Structures are given as structure tokens and as C-alpha cells.
CSV table of C-alpha atoms in Angstrom, one decimal:
chain,number,residue,atom,x,y,z
A,125,MET,CA,110.0,37.3,105.3
A,126,SER,CA,108.4,36.2,108.6
A,127,ARG,CA,110.3,36.8,111.8
A,128,LYS,CA,109.8,35.3,115.3
A,129,ASP,CA,108.7,37.4,118.2
A,130,ARG,CA,107.0,37.1,121.6
A,131,LEU,CA,103.9,39.3,122.0
A,132,SER,CA,100.6,39.3,123.9
A,133,GLY,CA,97.4,39.2,121.8
A,134,ASN,CA,96.9,42.9,122.5
A,135,GLU,CA,100.5,43.7,121.4
A,136,ALA,CA,100.1,41.6,118.3
A,137,VAL,CA,96.9,43.4,117.2
A,138,ALA,CA,98.4,46.8,118.0
A,139,THR,CA,101.4,45.9,115.9
A,140,ALA,CA,99.1,44.9,113.0
A,141,ILE,CA,97.4,48.3,113.4
A,142,ARG,CA,100.8,50.0,113.3
A,143,GLN,CA,101.8,48.1,110.2
A,144,ILE,CA,98.5,48.8,108.4
A,145,GLU,CA,98.5,52.5,109.6
A,146,PRO,CA,94.8,53.4,109.4
A,147,ASP,CA,94.0,57.1,109.0
A,148,VAL,CA,91.9,57.4,112.2
A,149,MET,CA,91.6,55.6,115.5
A,150,PRO,CA,88.9,56.8,117.9
A,151,ALA,CA,88.9,54.8,121.1
A,152,PHE,CA,87.9,54.7,124.8
A,153,PRO,CA,89.6,52.5,127.3
A,154,ILE,CA,87.9,49.4,128.8
A,155,THR,CA,89.4,46.3,130.2
A,156,PRO,CA,90.8,44.1,128.7
A,157,SER,CA,91.1,46.0,125.4
A,158,THR,CA,92.6,49.1,126.9
A,159,GLU,CA,96.2,48.2,125.9
A,160,ILE,CA,95.4,48.3,122.2
A,161,PRO,CA,94.7,52.0,121.9
A,162,GLN,CA,97.5,52.6,124.5
A,163,PHE,CA,100.1,50.8,122.4
A,164,VAL,CA,98.8,52.6,119.3
A,165,SER,CA,98.9,56.0,120.9
A,166,ASN,CA,102.5,55.3,121.9
A,167,PHE,CA,103.4,54.3,118.4
A,168,ILE,CA,101.9,57.6,117.2
A,169,ALA,CA,103.7,59.7,119.8
A,170,ASN,CA,107.0,58.1,119.0
A,171,GLY,CA,106.6,58.8,115.2
A,172,ARG,CA,106.2,55.1,114.2
A,173,MET,CA,102.9,55.6,112.5
A,174,ASP,CA,100.9,58.4,111.0
A,175,THR,CA,97.4,57.9,112.4
A,176,GLU,CA,95.0,60.5,113.9
A,177,PHE,CA,94.2,59.2,117.4
A,178,ILE,CA,90.9,60.6,118.8
A,179,PRO,CA,90.4,60.3,122.6
A,180,VAL,CA,86.7,60.3,123.1
A,181,GLU,CA,84.4,60.4,126.2
A,182,SER,CA,82.7,57.0,125.7
A,183,GLU,CA,82.5,54.0,123.4
A,184,HIS,CA,79.3,55.3,121.9
A,185,SER,CA,81.4,58.4,120.9
A,186,ALA,CA,84.2,56.2,119.7
A,187,MET,CA,82.0,54.4,117.2
A,188,SER,CA,80.2,57.6,116.2
A,189,ALA,CA,83.6,59.2,115.4
A,190,ALA,CA,84.6,56.0,113.5
A,191,ILE,CA,81.4,56.3,111.4
A,192,GLY,CA,82.0,59.9,110.7
A,193,ALA,CA,85.7,59.3,109.7
A,194,SER,CA,84.8,56.3,107.5
A,195,ALA,CA,82.0,58.1,105.8
A,196,ALA,CA,84.5,60.9,105.0
A,197,GLY,CA,86.7,58.4,103.2
A,198,ALA,CA,89.2,57.4,105.9
A,199,ARG,CA,90.5,54.0,106.8
A,200,VAL,CA,89.3,53.6,110.4
A,201,VAL,CA,90.0,51.3,113.4
A,202,SER,CA,88.8,51.1,117.0
A,203,ALA,CA,88.9,48.7,119.9
A,204,THR,CA,86.6,47.7,122.8
A,205,SER,CA,85.3,45.0,125.1
A,206,SER,CA,82.1,43.9,126.9
A,207,ALA,CA,80.0,46.9,128.1
A,208,GLY,CA,81.9,49.1,125.7
A,209,LEU,CA,80.6,47.1,122.8
A,210,ALA,CA,77.1,47.2,124.3
A,211,TYR,CA,77.3,51.0,124.6
A,212,MET,CA,78.2,51.0,120.9
A,213,TRP,CA,75.1,48.9,120.0
A,214,GLU,CA,73.1,51.7,118.2
A,215,GLU,CA,76.2,52.8,116.3
A,216,LEU,CA,77.1,49.2,115.3
A,217,HIS,CA,73.9,49.0,113.3
A,218,LEU,CA,74.6,52.4,111.7
A,219,ALA,CA,78.1,51.4,110.7
A,220,ALA,CA,76.8,48.3,109.0
A,221,SER,CA,73.7,49.8,107.4
A,222,ASN,CA,75.8,52.7,106.0
A,223,ARG,CA,78.2,50.1,104.5
A,224,LEU,CA,81.3,51.5,106.2
A,225,PRO,CA,84.4,49.2,106.3
A,226,ILE,CA,85.4,49.9,109.8
A,227,VAL,CA,87.6,47.3,111.6
A,228,LEU,CA,87.0,46.8,115.4
A,229,ALA,CA,89.4,44.9,117.7
A,230,LEU,CA,87.0,43.2,120.1
A,231,VAL,CA,88.6,41.6,123.1
A,232,ASN,CA,85.9,39.3,124.4
A,233,ARG,CA,84.7,39.8,127.9
A,234,ALA,CA,81.6,38.9,130.0
A,235,LEU,CA,78.8,41.3,130.1
A,236,SER,CA,77.3,42.5,133.3
A,237,GLY,CA,75.7,41.4,135.5
A,238,PRO,CA,77.0,40.5,137.8
A,239,ILE,CA,80.0,42.6,136.9
A,240,ASN,CA,82.9,40.5,135.6
A,241,ILE,CA,86.0,41.5,133.6
A,242,ASN,CA,87.0,38.0,132.3
A,243,ALA,CA,86.6,36.2,129.1
A,244,ASP,CA,83.4,34.9,127.6
A,245,HIS,CA,81.7,35.6,124.3
A,246,SER,CA,78.6,37.4,125.6
A,247,ASP,CA,79.6,40.7,124.0
A,248,GLY,CA,80.4,39.3,120.5
A,249,MET,CA,77.3,37.1,120.5
A,250,GLY,CA,75.2,40.0,121.6
A,251,ALA,CA,76.3,41.9,118.5
A,252,ARG,CA,76.0,38.9,116.1
A,253,ASP,CA,73.0,40.3,114.3
A,254,THR,CA,74.2,43.9,113.9
A,255,GLY,CA,75.4,43.3,110.3
A,256,TRP,CA,79.1,43.1,111.1
A,257,ILE,CA,81.4,40.3,109.8
A,258,GLN,CA,82.9,38.5,112.8
A,259,LEU,CA,86.2,36.6,112.9
A,260,TYR,CA,87.2,34.7,116.1
A,261,SER,CA,90.8,34.0,117.1
A,262,GLU,CA,92.1,30.9,118.9
A,263,ASN,CA,95.5,32.4,119.8
A,264,ASN,CA,97.8,35.5,119.4
A,265,GLN,CA,99.0,34.4,116.0
A,266,GLU,CA,95.5,34.1,114.7
A,267,ALA,CA,94.5,37.5,116.2
A,268,TYR,CA,97.4,39.1,114.4
A,269,ASP,CA,96.6,37.3,111.1
A,270,ASN,CA,92.9,37.9,111.3
A,271,PHE,CA,93.5,41.6,111.7
A,272,ILE,CA,95.6,41.8,108.7
A,273,MET,CA,93.0,40.0,106.6
A,274,ALA,CA,90.1,42.2,108.0
A,275,TYR,CA,90.7,45.3,105.9
A,276,PRO,CA,90.8,43.5,102.5
A,277,ILE,CA,87.6,41.8,103.4
A,278,ALA,CA,85.8,44.9,104.7
A,279,GLU,CA,86.9,47.2,101.9
A,280,ASP,CA,86.2,44.9,99.0
A,281,GLU,CA,83.5,46.6,96.8
A,282,ARG,CA,81.4,43.4,96.9
A,283,VAL,CA,81.2,43.6,100.7
A,284,HIS,CA,81.8,47.1,102.1
A,285,LEU,CA,80.8,46.0,105.6
A,286,PRO,CA,82.5,46.5,109.0
A,287,VAL,CA,84.5,43.6,110.6
A,288,MET,CA,85.0,42.6,114.2
A,289,VAL,CA,88.3,40.7,115.0
A,290,CYS,CA,87.6,38.9,118.2
A,291,GLN,CA,90.0,37.3,120.8
A,292,ASP,CA,89.5,36.1,124.3
A,293,GLY,CA,90.1,38.6,127.1
A,294,PHE,CA,93.2,38.0,129.2
A,295,ILE,CA,93.5,34.4,127.9
A,296,THR,CA,95.1,35.6,124.7
A,297,SER,CA,95.0,39.4,125.0
A,298,HIS,CA,97.4,39.5,127.9
A,299,ALA,CA,99.2,36.2,127.6
A,300,VAL,CA,102.5,36.2,125.7
A,301,GLU,CA,103.1,33.7,123.0
A,302,ASN,CA,105.7,33.0,120.3
A,303,ILE,CA,104.3,34.2,117.0
A,304,LEU,CA,105.4,35.0,113.5
A,305,MET,CA,105.4,38.6,112.5
A,306,GLU,CA,105.5,40.0,109.0
A,307,GLU,CA,107.6,42.9,107.7
A,308,ASP,CA,105.8,46.2,107.6
A,309,VAL,CA,106.2,46.6,103.9
A,310,ASP,CA,104.7,43.1,103.3
A,311,VAL,CA,101.7,43.8,105.5
A,312,LYS,CA,101.1,47.2,103.7
A,313,LYS,CA,101.4,45.5,100.3
A,314,PHE,CA,98.9,42.8,101.3
A,315,VAL,CA,96.3,45.2,102.8
A,316,GLY,CA,96.7,47.7,100.0
A,317,LYS,CA,95.7,51.3,99.9
A,318,TYR,CA,92.1,52.3,100.6
A,319,GLU,CA,90.6,54.2,97.8
A,320,PRO,CA,86.8,54.5,98.4
A,321,LYS,CA,84.7,55.4,95.4
A,322,HIS,CA,82.0,57.2,97.4
A,323,PHE,CA,82.7,59.4,100.4
A,324,LEU,CA,81.5,62.6,101.9
A,325,LEU,CA,84.6,64.7,101.2
A,326,ASN,CA,84.5,64.1,97.5
A,327,ASP,CA,83.4,67.5,96.2
A,328,LYS,CA,82.7,66.0,92.8
A,329,GLU,CA,79.9,63.8,94.1
A,330,PRO,CA,77.7,65.4,96.7
A,331,MET,CA,76.0,62.8,98.9
A,332,ALA,CA,74.4,62.1,102.2
A,333,VAL,CA,75.2,59.3,104.7
A,334,GLY,CA,72.6,58.0,107.1
A,335,PRO,CA,69.5,59.8,105.8
A,336,TYR,CA,66.1,59.0,107.2
A,337,SER,CA,64.8,55.9,105.3
A,338,VAL,CA,61.1,55.9,104.7
A,339,THR,CA,59.0,52.7,104.3
A,340,ASN,CA,59.6,52.7,100.6
A,341,TYR,CA,63.4,52.2,101.0
A,342,TYR,CA,64.2,50.7,104.4
A,343,PHE,CA,63.3,47.1,103.5
A,344,GLU,CA,65.5,47.2,100.4
A,345,ALA,CA,68.4,48.6,102.3
A,346,ARG,CA,68.3,45.8,104.8
A,347,ARG,CA,68.0,43.3,101.9
A,348,ALA,CA,71.1,44.9,100.3
A,349,GLN,CA,73.0,44.3,103.5
A,350,GLU,CA,72.1,40.6,103.5
A,351,GLU,CA,73.3,40.3,99.9
A,352,ALA,CA,76.6,41.9,100.9
A,353,ILE,CA,77.0,39.3,103.7
A,354,LEU,CA,76.3,36.5,101.3
A,355,ARG,CA,79.0,37.9,98.9
A,356,ALA,CA,81.4,38.0,101.8
A,357,TYR,CA,81.8,34.2,101.7
A,358,ASP,CA,83.6,34.4,98.4
A,359,VAL,CA,85.6,37.5,99.5
A,360,VAL,CA,86.7,35.9,102.8
A,361,ARG,CA,87.9,32.8,101.0
A,362,GLU,CA,89.8,34.8,98.4
A,363,VAL,CA,91.5,36.9,101.1
A,364,GLN,CA,92.4,33.7,103.1
A,365,ASP,CA,93.9,32.1,100.0
A,366,ARG,CA,95.9,35.2,99.2
A,367,PHE,CA,97.1,35.4,102.8
A,368,ASN,CA,98.3,31.7,102.6
A,369,ASN,CA,100.2,32.5,99.3
A,370,ALA,CA,101.8,35.6,100.8
A,371,PHE,CA,102.7,34.4,104.3
A,372,GLY,CA,102.4,30.6,104.3
A,373,ARG,CA,99.8,30.3,107.1
A,374,LYS,CA,96.6,28.6,106.0
A,375,TYR,CA,93.1,29.7,107.2
A,376,ASP,CA,89.6,28.8,106.3
A,377,PHE,CA,86.0,29.4,107.6
A,378,ILE,CA,86.5,26.5,109.9
A,379,GLU,CA,89.4,24.3,111.0
A,380,GLU,CA,88.9,20.6,111.0
A,381,TYR,CA,91.2,18.9,113.6
A,382,ARG,CA,91.6,15.1,113.5
A,383,MET,CA,88.2,14.8,111.8
A,384,GLU,CA,89.2,12.3,109.1
A,385,ASP,CA,87.5,9.3,110.8
A,386,ALA,CA,85.8,10.9,113.8
A,387,ASP,CA,82.8,9.3,115.3
A,388,TYR,CA,82.5,12.1,117.9
A,389,ALA,CA,83.2,15.8,117.4
A,390,VAL,CA,83.4,19.0,119.4
A,391,VAL,CA,82.4,22.3,117.8
A,392,ILE,CA,84.0,25.3,119.5
A,393,MET,CA,85.3,28.9,119.0
A,394,GLY,CA,88.1,30.9,120.5
A,395,SER,CA,91.0,30.1,122.8
A,396,ALA,CA,89.4,27.0,124.3
A,397,ALA,CA,89.8,25.3,121.0
A,398,GLY,CA,93.5,24.9,121.9
A,399,THR,CA,92.6,23.2,125.2
A,400,MET,CA,90.3,20.8,123.4
A,401,LYS,CA,92.8,20.0,120.7
A,402,ALA,CA,95.4,19.0,123.3
A,403,TYR,CA,93.0,16.7,125.0
A,404,ILE,CA,91.7,15.2,121.8
A,405,ASP,CA,95.3,14.2,121.1
A,406,THR,CA,95.3,12.4,124.4
A,407,LEU,CA,92.0,10.7,123.6
A,408,ARG,CA,93.3,9.7,120.2
A,409,ASP,CA,96.3,8.1,121.8
A,410,ARG,CA,93.8,5.9,123.7
A,411,GLY,CA,92.1,4.9,120.5
A,412,GLU,CA,89.1,7.2,120.8
A,413,ARG,CA,87.8,8.4,117.4
A,414,ILE,CA,87.1,12.0,118.3
A,415,GLY,CA,87.9,15.3,116.4
A,416,LEU,CA,87.2,19.0,116.6
A,417,ILE,CA,85.8,21.8,114.4
A,418,LYS,CA,87.0,25.3,115.3
A,419,VAL,CA,84.7,28.0,114.0
A,420,ARG,CA,86.8,31.0,112.9
A,421,LEU,CA,84.2,32.8,110.7
A,422,PHE,CA,81.0,33.3,112.7
A,423,ARG,CA,79.4,36.0,110.5
A,424,PRO,CA,78.5,35.1,107.9
A,425,PHE,CA,78.0,31.6,109.4
A,426,PRO,CA,79.7,28.7,107.5
A,427,ALA,CA,76.7,26.3,108.0
A,428,LYS,CA,77.4,24.2,104.9
A,429,GLU,CA,81.0,23.7,105.7
A,430,ILE,CA,80.2,22.6,109.3
A,431,SER,CA,77.5,20.3,108.2
A,432,HIS,CA,79.7,18.7,105.6
A,433,ALA,CA,82.5,18.3,108.2
A,434,LEU,CA,80.1,16.5,110.6
A,435,ARG,CA,78.5,14.3,107.9
A,436,HIS,CA,80.0,11.0,109.2
A,437,THR,CA,79.9,11.7,113.0
A,438,LYS,CA,77.6,9.9,115.4
A,439,ALA,CA,77.4,12.5,118.1
A,440,VAL,CA,78.5,16.2,118.4
A,441,ALA,CA,79.2,18.5,121.4
A,442,ILE,CA,78.6,22.1,120.6
A,443,MET,CA,80.4,24.4,123.0
A,444,ASP,CA,79.0,27.9,123.8
A,445,ARG,CA,80.9,30.5,125.8
A,446,ALA,CA,77.7,32.6,126.0
A,447,GLN,CA,74.1,32.2,126.9
A,448,SER,CA,71.1,33.1,124.8
A,449,PHE,CA,68.5,32.7,127.6
A,450,SER,CA,66.3,31.1,125.1
A,451,GLY,CA,65.7,27.8,127.0
A,452,HIS,CA,67.1,26.0,124.0
A,453,GLY,CA,70.9,26.4,124.2
A,454,GLY,CA,73.4,28.9,123.1
A,455,PRO,CA,74.0,31.0,120.0
A,456,LEU,CA,76.7,28.8,118.4
A,457,SER,CA,74.5,25.7,119.0
A,458,ALA,CA,71.5,27.4,117.2
A,459,GLU,CA,73.6,28.1,114.2
A,460,VAL,CA,75.3,24.7,114.0
A,461,LEU,CA,72.0,22.8,114.5
A,462,ARG,CA,70.3,24.7,111.7
A,463,GLY,CA,73.2,23.9,109.4
A,464,MET,CA,73.0,20.2,110.4
A,465,TYR,CA,69.3,20.1,109.8
A,466,LEU,CA,69.5,21.7,106.4
A,467,GLY,CA,72.4,19.3,105.6
A,468,LYS,CA,70.3,16.3,106.8
A,469,ASN,CA,72.9,15.4,109.4
A,470,LYS,CA,71.5,12.9,111.9
A,471,ALA,CA,74.2,12.9,114.5
A,472,GLU,CA,73.1,13.2,118.2
A,473,VAL,CA,73.8,16.6,119.6
A,474,ILE,CA,74.5,17.9,123.1
A,475,ASN,CA,75.0,21.7,123.6
A,476,TYR,CA,77.3,22.7,126.5
A,477,THR,CA,77.6,26.1,128.1
A,478,TYR,CA,81.1,26.5,129.5
A,479,GLY,CA,83.7,29.1,130.6
A,480,LEU,CA,81.3,32.0,131.5
A,481,GLY,CA,83.0,34.8,133.3
A,482,GLY,CA,86.5,33.4,132.6
A,483,ARG,CA,85.9,29.9,134.1
A,484,ASP,CA,88.5,27.5,132.8
A,485,LEU,CA,87.7,24.5,130.6
A,486,LEU,CA,89.6,21.6,132.1
A,487,THR,CA,90.7,18.2,130.7
A,488,GLU,CA,88.3,16.4,133.1
A,489,HIS,CA,85.5,18.4,131.4
A,490,ALA,CA,86.6,17.1,128.0
A,491,GLU,CA,86.6,13.5,129.5
A,492,SER,CA,83.0,13.9,130.7
A,493,ILE,CA,81.9,15.3,127.4
A,494,LEU,CA,83.2,12.3,125.5
A,495,GLU,CA,81.4,10.0,127.9
A,496,ASP,CA,78.1,11.9,127.4
A,497,LEU,CA,78.5,11.6,123.6
A,498,LYS,CA,79.1,7.9,123.9
A,499,GLU,CA,76.0,7.5,126.0
A,500,ALA,CA,73.9,9.5,123.5
A,501,VAL,CA,74.9,7.0,120.8
A,502,ARG,CA,74.5,4.0,123.0
A,503,TYR,CA,70.9,5.0,123.9
A,504,GLU,CA,70.0,6.5,120.5
A,505,GLY,CA,69.0,9.8,122.0
A,506,VAL,CA,69.8,12.6,124.4
A,507,GLU,CA,67.6,13.2,127.5
A,508,ARG,CA,69.2,16.5,128.4
A,509,PRO,CA,70.4,18.2,125.2
A,510,TYR,CA,71.3,21.5,126.9
A,511,ARG,CA,73.9,21.2,129.6
A,512,TYR,CA,76.6,23.1,131.6
A,513,VAL,CA,80.2,22.0,132.1
A,514,GLY,CA,82.4,23.3,134.9
A,515,VAL,CA,79.6,24.9,136.9
A,516,ARG,CA,78.6,24.3,140.6
A,517,GLU,CA,75.1,23.0,140.6
């Protein structure tokens, strides 16, 4: 049975880790994810969980140790942020290409430079093409729930890929919210026991992990990864449905908020979705037909679902908390636009970059976005499709 508690996002994730009780946690501290391994190490020291904690000398070493432990057949977890994830970059590809179901708590933080320790999605978006599944969390409850769902997704034989569970640094990681927690026994039952079929310490099946792949094999290995990502759609949906049946909280690839008759829509990820929902309620009270789509599953990307949700809209604002430096908008925009194109969606689109380095998204920003969308419909086009909101020009 669910019980009420008040926890920060980092505490909630650390509690989920305690309840799941992975075999190994290699980790290196970096703001704002440092609290997660700190909480876990305290749980271990106090005898509340039986996990081998490995203090390492860097994030590169943390992911290297995670790869070794996972290849040996252990259930593994780690946590990092920002430059820590960037330092793992080589190992992220190895974890995915070796098909190791590691789960990583990523507390999203701006990448240098200039140096900044606050929230944006630069780190997660920088790793979007490393082969990891990515789940983004709006609030502390979702960070906790996503973490519980991550292992059944990662460890499913149809997938066997690593998963990042993302939440916004400080905004959710350090803010305390009322959330529903599940009993330890129920979480363990939902996640299940990890019983890999192929692993290095199985003396009945000698094998190698990460061998050199010559030209005759490399291409096929990468294609196999893509097939696993495609199969992940079904697995994520199955795990979501099972979670809803077990705990009564419903999740999907995307969340449609007040989209039933929306002429205008905002597409967004992470904690700022809550800000936009609150203001959309205000606009609805004024008679404005506007809704929101929150993207929870970013990899694999739910292009069909988003395009379908936007099929009746006249104009769409796509909100990026990261820059691609492509000259053509941000990473979320690129994904959504491709889905809309393939779905033959003809809505006007404006891509906004917002919230970099922890900058707040304010209600007056939402007001200006709605006016921009109305203008795009009125003039049947968008003169500046890539814009900033909340920046000093």
C-alpha cells in the first residue's frame, strides 16, 4: 500500500535504489547528484541494504566499474550530472553496445562553459545518441516512479540496454515535495530478481565482452542495438501498464494535458512542464484553447504519439532546455518536427530555447509564447521559427 512522505528528488531516487537493492554502485560525487550516492552509502553503512558501494576516482571510472560489474552478471546503478556524464561519454557507448542493463540517475545540469551548476538539459541531450534509453521526470514523484520502472525495462531480454532516469538539478533534486512511496516488498516484487542468461562469471559459458569488432561485424552490432531500441517501445509500454496496475499511477510515453480541443500546444520536458500546466489552467479560464504535451520518454523517441496528439492544433511551441548549435533550433525541436513531418501535421511551429543555466521559466514568458502562436496562425507563417524566451538580448 502507498504511504505519504516528504522527500527531495535525490532522496526519492536514493530510496528507490535502497528498495531495489542493486548488487553494485560505483559512483563519484558531482553537484547536484552527489546526495544520491551519499544517501545510498549511508543506507549501506547502517545495514539497510546489501549493495557493494565502490568509491572511484572519477566518473569515467564509475561507468567503467559499472560496465565490469554488469558484464559479470550484477545488477548495477550509478549517478552523475553534467561534466560527470561528459567524462563518461566513451563508456556510455560501451555500456550500450555491450547491451548492459545499467541504470543511471542523471540529475540534469548545465555543461561548461561558462561553468554553471544549475539545471538545464545540456548533459542529457549531449548523450542522446549514445544508445541509452532516456526517461525524463517532471517532479519528485515521477523521478521515484521512473527509477522503479527503469530496471524492468533495461533487463528485459528484448531490450537489454542501459537506462538514464533524468530529473532537473536543484529544481527537483533538492526541493522537497509530498510524494507517495511504496513498501519495500512491493517494489522488490515489481522489479523482480535479475537473472542474466549470459555473463562473464558463468563458468559454463566462457565468453568475452567488448572484443575488437572488425569491419565484418561492427555494422551488424550497431544495427542490433537499433533493433533493441525499437523493441523498447513495447517493453516500456508493458512496464508502464504493469506499474499502473500495481501502484495506481498512470504513465505513458507522453502526457497530454488539456489537449482535447487545443488550437495551440506547448511541447516540453522536465520540471518546467509543471509551470506551464499551471499557466495553461489560467489561460483556459480565460477561454484560450491551449494544451500541453509533456515528453517523458525521450529515447526511443515517441514521434508517432506526439504527431497524433498535435494533429488538430494550429500552432505549436516546442521548448528546448538545451542548445544544439545547429542554427536550426534545439534537440527536442528536431525530434518533434520530424515526427510532425512524417505524420503530415501542418501546424505552425516555433522553437523556443529557455531556462539555460537554471534560468526560470515565468508566467509572463508563457503569455508571450501564446501571443506568438496566435500571430503565427494569423499571418499563416513564422518569420523567426527559432527564438529565445527569458534571455537578455
